[in-house]
CSV table of C-alpha atoms in Angstrom, one decimal:
chain,number,residue,atom,x,y,z
A,51,MET,CA,17.0,-8.8,-3.5
A,52,ILE,CA,14.2,-11.6,-3.0
A,53,ILE,CA,13.9,-12.8,-6.5
A,54,LEU,CA,9.7,-14.0,-7.3
A,55,ASP,CA,9.4,-17.1,-9.5
A,56,PHE,CA,8.4,-15.2,-12.9
A,57,GLU,CA,11.4,-12.9,-12.5
A,58,ARG,CA,13.7,-15.6,-12.7
A,59,PRO,CA,14.7,-14.7,-16.5
A,60,ILE,CA,15.9,-11.3,-15.1
A,61,PHE,CA,17.8,-12.7,-12.4
A,62,GLU,CA,19.7,-15.2,-14.7
A,63,LEU,CA,20.4,-11.4,-17.2
A,64,ASP,CA,21.4,-10.0,-13.8
A,65,SER,CA,24.1,-12.6,-12.9
A,66,LYS,CA,25.6,-12.6,-16.2
A,67,ILE,CA,26.1,-8.8,-16.4
A,68,LYS,CA,27.4,-8.9,-12.7
A,69,GLU,CA,30.2,-11.4,-13.8
A,70,LEU,CA,31.2,-9.6,-16.8
A,71,LYS,CA,31.3,-6.3,-15.0
A,72,ASN,CA,33.6,-8.2,-12.2
A,73,LEU,CA,35.9,-9.1,-14.9
A,74,ASN,CA,36.5,-5.3,-15.4
A,75,THR,CA,39.2,-5.6,-18.1
A,76,GLY,CA,38.2,-2.9,-20.3
A,77,ASP,CA,38.1,-5.0,-23.1
A,78,LEU,CA,35.4,-3.4,-25.5
A,79,SER,CA,33.9,-6.7,-26.4
A,80,ILE,CA,32.6,-6.9,-22.7
A,81,ILE,CA,31.9,-3.6,-22.9
A,82,ASP,CA,29.5,-4.0,-25.7
A,83,GLU,CA,28.1,-7.3,-24.5
A,84,ILE,CA,27.3,-5.9,-21.1
A,85,LYS,CA,25.3,-3.1,-22.8
A,86,ARG,CA,23.5,-5.8,-25.1
A,87,LEU,CA,22.6,-7.8,-22.0
A,88,GLU,CA,21.7,-4.7,-20.1
A,89,ASN,CA,19.2,-3.6,-22.8
A,90,LYS,CA,17.9,-7.3,-23.1
A,91,GLN,CA,17.2,-7.1,-19.6
A,92,LYS,CA,15.5,-3.7,-19.5
A,93,LYS,CA,13.5,-4.8,-22.3
A,94,LEU,CA,12.4,-8.2,-20.6
A,95,LEU,CA,11.8,-6.5,-17.2
A,96,LYS,CA,9.3,-3.8,-19.0
A,97,LYS,CA,7.4,-7.1,-21.1
A,98,ILE,CA,7.1,-8.9,-17.9
A,99,TYR,CA,5.6,-6.1,-15.4
A,100,SER,CA,3.5,-5.2,-18.5
A,101,GLU,CA,1.7,-8.3,-18.3
A,102,LEU,CA,1.3,-9.3,-14.8
A,103,THR,CA,-1.6,-11.4,-13.8
A,104,PRO,CA,-3.5,-10.6,-11.0
A,105,TRP,CA,-1.9,-13.2,-8.6
A,106,GLN,CA,1.5,-11.5,-9.6
A,107,LYS,CA,0.7,-8.7,-8.8
A,108,VAL,CA,-0.5,-9.9,-5.5
A,109,LEU,CA,3.4,-11.7,-5.0
A,110,VAL,CA,4.4,-8.3,-6.1
A,111,ALA,CA,2.4,-6.0,-3.4
A,112,ARG,CA,3.7,-8.5,-0.7
A,113,HIS,CA,7.2,-8.1,-1.9
A,114,GLN,CA,9.3,-7.7,1.2
A,115,GLU,CA,11.8,-5.3,0.0
A,116,ARG,CA,8.9,-2.8,-0.9
A,117,PRO,CA,9.2,0.2,1.1
A,118,LYS,CA,7.2,0.4,4.0
A,119,THR,CA,5.4,3.3,5.7
A,120,SER,CA,7.8,4.2,8.0
A,121,ASP,CA,10.6,4.6,4.7
A,122,TYR,CA,7.8,7.1,3.5
A,123,ILE,CA,7.5,9.0,6.7
A,124,ASN,CA,11.2,9.0,6.9
A,125,ALA,CA,11.3,10.6,3.5
A,126,LEU,CA,8.3,13.0,3.3
A,127,ILE,CA,7.6,14.0,6.9
A,128,ASP,CA,9.6,16.7,8.4
A,129,ASN,CA,9.7,16.7,12.6
A,130,PHE,CA,7.7,13.9,12.6
A,131,VAL,CA,6.4,13.4,16.3
A,132,PRO,CA,5.3,9.5,17.0
A,133,LEU,CA,2.4,9.6,19.0
A,134,ALA,CA,1.7,5.9,20.8
A,135,GLY,CA,-1.3,4.1,22.9
A,136,ASP,CA,-5.0,4.1,22.5
A,137,ARG,CA,-5.3,5.3,26.4
A,138,LEU,CA,-7.1,2.1,27.2
A,139,PHE,CA,-5.3,-0.8,26.5
A,140,GLY,CA,-1.8,-0.3,24.7
A,141,ASN,CA,0.4,0.8,22.1
A,142,ASP,CA,-0.4,-1.3,18.8
A,143,LEU,CA,3.0,-1.4,16.5
A,144,ALA,CA,1.2,-2.4,13.4
A,145,ILE,CA,0.1,1.1,13.5
A,146,ILE,CA,2.3,4.2,13.2
A,147,ALA,CA,0.8,7.4,14.1
A,148,GLY,CA,2.0,10.9,14.6
A,149,ILE,CA,2.3,14.8,13.3
A,150,GLY,CA,4.9,16.4,11.7
A,151,LYS,CA,5.2,18.9,8.2
A,152,PHE,CA,4.5,17.7,4.7
A,153,ARG,CA,5.9,20.2,2.5
A,154,GLY,CA,6.1,23.0,5.2
A,155,MET,CA,2.5,21.9,5.9
A,156,SER,CA,1.4,20.5,9.2
A,157,VAL,CA,-0.6,17.0,8.9
A,158,ALA,CA,-1.3,14.1,11.1
A,159,VAL,CA,-0.1,10.8,9.6
A,160,LEU,CA,-1.5,6.9,10.1
A,161,GLY,CA,-0.1,4.1,8.6
A,162,HIS,CA,0.2,0.5,8.5
A,163,GLU,CA,3.9,-1.0,9.7
A,164,LYS,CA,4.7,-4.6,8.3
A,165,GLY,CA,8.2,-4.2,9.6
A,166,LYS,CA,11.3,-5.1,7.5
A,167,ASP,CA,13.5,-8.2,8.7
A,168,THR,CA,11.9,-10.9,10.6
A,169,GLN,CA,12.6,-9.4,14.2
A,170,ASP,CA,11.1,-6.2,13.0
A,171,ARG,CA,8.1,-7.9,11.7
A,172,ILE,CA,7.1,-10.0,14.3
A,173,LYS,CA,7.7,-6.6,16.8
A,174,HIS,CA,5.1,-5.0,14.3
A,175,ASN,CA,2.8,-7.9,13.9
A,176,PHE,CA,3.6,-8.2,10.4
A,177,GLY,CA,1.5,-4.8,10.0
A,178,MET,CA,-1.7,-6.6,11.5
A,179,PRO,CA,-3.2,-4.3,13.8
A,180,HIS,CA,-5.0,-5.4,17.0
A,181,PRO,CA,-8.2,-3.1,18.1
A,182,GLU,CA,-5.9,-0.4,20.0
A,183,GLY,CA,-4.2,0.0,16.7
A,184,TYR,CA,-7.5,1.3,15.4
A,185,ARG,CA,-8.2,2.9,18.5
A,186,LYS,CA,-4.7,4.6,18.3
A,187,ALA,CA,-6.0,6.0,14.9
A,188,HIS,CA,-9.4,6.8,16.5
A,189,ARG,CA,-7.3,8.9,19.2
A,190,ILE,CA,-5.1,10.6,16.4
A,191,MET,CA,-8.1,11.9,14.5
A,192,ASP,CA,-9.4,13.2,17.1
A,193,LEU,CA,-6.4,15.1,17.6
A,194,ALA,CA,-5.8,16.0,14.2
A,195,ASP,CA,-9.7,17.7,14.2
A,196,LYS,CA,-9.0,19.6,17.3
A,197,PHE,CA,-6.0,21.5,15.5
A,198,ASP,CA,-7.6,21.6,12.4
A,199,LEU,CA,-4.8,19.1,10.6
A,200,PRO,CA,-5.3,17.4,7.2
A,201,LEU,CA,-4.4,13.3,7.6
A,202,LEU,CA,-2.4,11.6,5.5
A,203,THR,CA,-2.6,7.8,5.7
A,204,PHE,CA,-0.5,4.5,4.3
A,205,ILE,CA,-2.5,1.3,3.9
A,206,ASP,CA,-0.3,-1.7,3.5
A,207,THR,CA,-1.7,-4.9,5.7
A,208,ALA,CA,-3.0,-8.2,4.9
A,209,GLY,CA,-6.1,-7.4,7.1
A,210,ALA,CA,-6.6,-6.9,11.0
A,211,TYR,CA,-5.3,-9.2,13.5
A,212,PRO,CA,-8.1,-12.4,13.4
A,213,GLY,CA,-6.6,-13.7,16.7
A,214,VAL,CA,-8.8,-14.7,20.0
A,215,GLY,CA,-7.4,-11.9,22.0
A,216,ALA,CA,-8.4,-9.1,19.3
A,217,GLU,CA,-11.7,-10.5,19.0
A,218,GLU,CA,-12.1,-10.4,22.9
A,219,ARG,CA,-11.1,-6.7,22.7
A,220,GLY,CA,-13.6,-6.2,20.3
A,221,GLN,CA,-11.7,-6.1,17.0
A,222,ALA,CA,-15.0,-5.4,15.0
A,223,GLU,CA,-16.4,-2.6,16.6
A,224,ALA,CA,-12.9,-1.0,16.9
A,225,ILE,CA,-12.6,-1.3,13.2
A,226,ALA,CA,-16.2,0.3,12.5
A,227,LYS,CA,-15.6,3.0,14.8
A,228,CYS,CA,-12.6,4.1,13.1
A,229,ILE,CA,-14.3,4.2,9.6
A,230,GLU,CA,-17.3,6.0,11.4
A,231,ARG,CA,-14.6,8.7,12.7
A,232,SER,CA,-13.0,9.1,9.4
A,233,LEU,CA,-16.7,9.6,8.1
A,234,GLN,CA,-16.7,12.7,10.3
A,235,PHE,CA,-13.5,14.1,10.2
A,236,LYS,CA,-13.7,17.8,9.0
A,237,LYS,CA,-10.3,18.3,7.3
A,238,PRO,CA,-9.3,16.6,4.1
A,239,ILE,CA,-7.8,12.8,4.3
A,240,ILE,CA,-5.5,11.5,1.9
A,241,ALA,CA,-5.0,7.7,1.5
A,242,THR,CA,-2.4,6.0,-0.6
A,243,ILE,CA,-2.3,2.1,-0.7
A,244,ILE,CA,1.5,1.5,-1.0
A,245,GLY,CA,1.0,-2.6,-1.0
A,246,GLU,CA,-1.6,-4.8,0.4
A,247,GLY,CA,-4.8,-3.2,1.2
A,248,GLY,CA,-6.7,-6.2,2.9
A,249,SER,CA,-10.4,-6.2,4.2
A,250,GLY,CA,-11.7,-4.1,6.8
A,251,GLY,CA,-8.3,-3.8,7.9
A,252,ALA,CA,-7.3,-1.5,5.3
A,253,VAL,CA,-10.8,0.2,4.6
A,254,ALA,CA,-10.3,1.4,8.5
A,255,LEU,CA,-7.4,3.9,7.3
A,256,ALA,CA,-8.8,4.2,3.5
A,257,VAL,CA,-11.9,6.6,4.0
A,258,ALA,CA,-10.5,9.2,2.4
A,259,ASN,CA,-11.2,12.2,-0.1
A,260,THR,CA,-8.5,10.6,-2.3
A,261,ILE,CA,-7.5,7.3,-2.7
A,262,LEU,CA,-4.2,6.8,-4.4
A,263,MET,CA,-2.8,3.4,-5.2
A,264,LEU,CA,0.6,2.3,-6.4
A,265,GLU,CA,0.5,0.4,-9.7
A,266,HIS,CA,1.2,-2.9,-8.5
A,267,SER,CA,-0.2,-2.8,-5.0
A,268,ILE,CA,-3.8,-4.6,-4.4
A,269,TYR,CA,-7.0,-3.6,-2.5
A,270,SER,CA,-9.6,-6.2,-1.7
A,271,VAL,CA,-12.1,-7.4,0.5
A,272,ILE,CA,-10.6,-10.5,1.4
A,273,SER,CA,-6.9,-12.2,0.4
A,274,PRO,CA,-7.3,-14.5,-2.6
A,275,GLU,CA,-6.1,-17.4,-0.1
A,276,GLY,CA,-9.0,-16.4,2.2
A,277,CYS,CA,-11.4,-16.0,-1.0
A,278,ALA,CA,-10.4,-19.6,-1.9
A,279,SER,CA,-10.6,-21.3,1.5
A,280,ILE,CA,-14.2,-20.0,1.4
A,281,LEU,CA,-15.5,-20.2,-2.0
A,282,TYR,CA,-13.6,-23.1,-3.5
A,283,ARG,CA,-12.7,-25.0,-0.6
A,284,SER,CA,-9.2,-25.1,-1.8
A,285,LEU,CA,-6.1,-23.0,-1.4
A,286,GLU,CA,-4.9,-24.0,-4.4
A,287,LYS,CA,-7.6,-22.1,-6.1
A,288,ALA,CA,-5.9,-18.8,-5.2
A,289,GLN,CA,-4.5,-17.6,-8.4
A,290,GLU,CA,-8.3,-18.2,-9.7
A,291,ALA,CA,-9.4,-16.2,-6.9
A,292,ALA,CA,-6.9,-13.5,-7.6
A,293,GLU,CA,-8.4,-13.0,-11.0
A,294,ALA,CA,-12.1,-13.1,-9.7
A,295,LEU,CA,-11.5,-10.6,-6.9
A,296,LYS,CA,-10.6,-7.6,-9.3
A,297,LEU,CA,-8.3,-6.8,-6.8
A,298,THR,CA,-5.7,-4.6,-9.1
A,299,ALA,CA,-5.3,-0.7,-9.3
A,300,GLN,CA,-6.3,-0.8,-12.7
A,301,ASP,CA,-9.5,-2.7,-12.3
A,302,LEU,CA,-10.4,-0.6,-8.8
A,303,LEU,CA,-9.7,2.8,-11.1
A,304,ARG,CA,-12.3,1.5,-13.6
A,305,PHE,CA,-14.5,0.6,-10.8
A,306,LYS,CA,-14.1,3.9,-9.7
A,307,MET,CA,-13.1,3.0,-6.4
A,308,ILE,CA,-10.2,4.6,-6.2
A,309,ASP,CA,-8.7,8.3,-7.8
A,310,GLU,CA,-5.6,7.9,-8.9
A,311,ILE,CA,-2.8,5.0,-10.2
A,312,ILE,CA,0.7,6.0,-9.3
A,313,GLU,CA,3.1,4.6,-11.9
A,314,GLU,CA,5.7,2.5,-10.1
A,315,PRO,CA,9.5,2.3,-11.5
A,316,LEU,CA,10.5,-0.4,-14.0
A,317,GLY,CA,10.2,-3.8,-12.0
A,318,GLY,CA,7.8,-2.5,-9.0
A,319,ALA,CA,8.6,-0.1,-6.0
A,320,HIS,CA,11.4,-2.7,-4.5
A,321,ARG,CA,13.7,-2.1,-7.1
A,322,ASP,CA,13.6,1.8,-7.2
A,323,PRO,CA,12.2,2.5,-3.6
A,324,THR,CA,13.8,6.2,-3.6
A,325,SER,CA,12.1,7.1,-6.9
A,326,ILE,CA,8.7,5.7,-6.1
A,327,ILE,CA,8.4,7.7,-2.4
A,328,LYS,CA,9.6,11.0,-4.4
A,329,SER,CA,6.4,10.3,-6.9
A,330,VAL,CA,4.1,9.4,-4.1
A,331,GLY,CA,5.4,12.3,-2.1
A,332,GLU,CA,4.3,14.4,-5.3
A,333,LYS,CA,0.7,13.1,-5.9
A,334,ILE,CA,0.2,13.6,-2.2
A,335,LYS,CA,0.8,17.5,-2.8
A,336,GLY,CA,-1.5,17.5,-5.6
A,337,ALA,CA,-4.1,15.9,-3.5
A,338,LEU,CA,-3.8,18.0,-0.7
A,339,ALA,CA,-3.4,21.4,-3.3
A,340,GLY,CA,-7.0,19.8,-5.0
A,341,ALA,CA,-8.6,19.3,-1.5
A,342,SER,CA,-8.1,22.8,-1.0
A,343,ASP,CA,-10.8,23.7,-3.2
A,344,ILE,CA,-13.5,21.5,-1.2
A,345,ILE,CA,-15.9,23.6,0.7
A,346,SER,CA,-16.6,20.8,3.2
A,347,PRO,CA,-14.4,17.7,2.9
A,348,LYS,CA,-16.5,15.9,5.3
A,349,GLU,CA,-19.6,16.0,3.1
A,350,HIS,CA,-17.5,15.2,0.1
A,351,ARG,CA,-16.1,12.2,1.6
A,352,ASN,CA,-19.3,10.8,2.6
A,353,GLN,CA,-20.9,11.6,-0.4
A,354,LYS,CA,-17.8,9.6,-2.0
A,355,PHE,CA,-18.8,6.9,-0.4
A,356,PHE,CA,-22.2,6.7,-0.9
A,357,ASP,CA,-21.7,7.0,-4.8
A,358,PHE,CA,-19.6,3.6,-4.3
A,359,CYS,CA,-23.0,2.1,-3.3
A,360,ARG,CA,-25.0,3.4,-5.8
A,361,ASN,CA,-22.5,2.8,-8.3
A,362,PHE,CA,-22.5,-1.1,-7.2
A,363,GLU,CA,-26.3,-1.5,-7.2
A,364,GLN,CA,-26.3,0.1,-10.7
A,365,LYS,CA,-23.9,-3.0,-11.9
A,366,LYS,CA,-26.0,-5.4,-10.3
């Protein structure tokens, strides 16, 4: 497992516990020592993760071993049929799209995919979509609307790809059209921020009736590094920028930008992927059940985002 700097004390206890377990002598004193260290480790893990700074939450949200969109789809969506291409340029693997069944209900699914190992990350462009990725998402929304399917989205991206080719192919327009299409969508949209929710690249898939957010995920108009380089003229100010951006799930719930926080396993989603995926499935199930009472999901969604603007103006 990849160890973050602030997790070093936990890792040291892990190592001691493993050493004692490898002895495997059946000595009662060793068994008692293992139990003592495990209790100490659990208390330390709880203390550290209950006091995470915004920057530390950024690091946890980016942890390479957090479950990816593909993991959620494999576990939660039955009979998933992936759909490819935007019918204009190509197929962007930074966005997974398709249809399947969630708890017996037919649904459309969209999500950013970062990839797992180095080769896989390169294949998926580290979860940073090109314009064709957002046009693929637009096409899937059209298909879902045609067959009256609700839409589930999973957000995990540092942002849309900022390369020259992407800009030449209309990156800003593709994102804007995707957001516009989301607001016109007839059935409910349930969005879940599972890792990073970066910039317009995240918003394009997060215009939803219900926005769920994992406890240690982040959601922001810009990355802390980008903010620091623009406002403070120094990447060394990234930690300060993370604090100022109010990008944590707790901040965003307080500002009513999201609807619910999904509690992560002790030590983060990367320590127990099975548990967090199960929790996300239950929350999505509840959100879909709640959305069934909405007379017009489209009007509800539009009103929700108009209210964001009103709330912001009032806070100013």
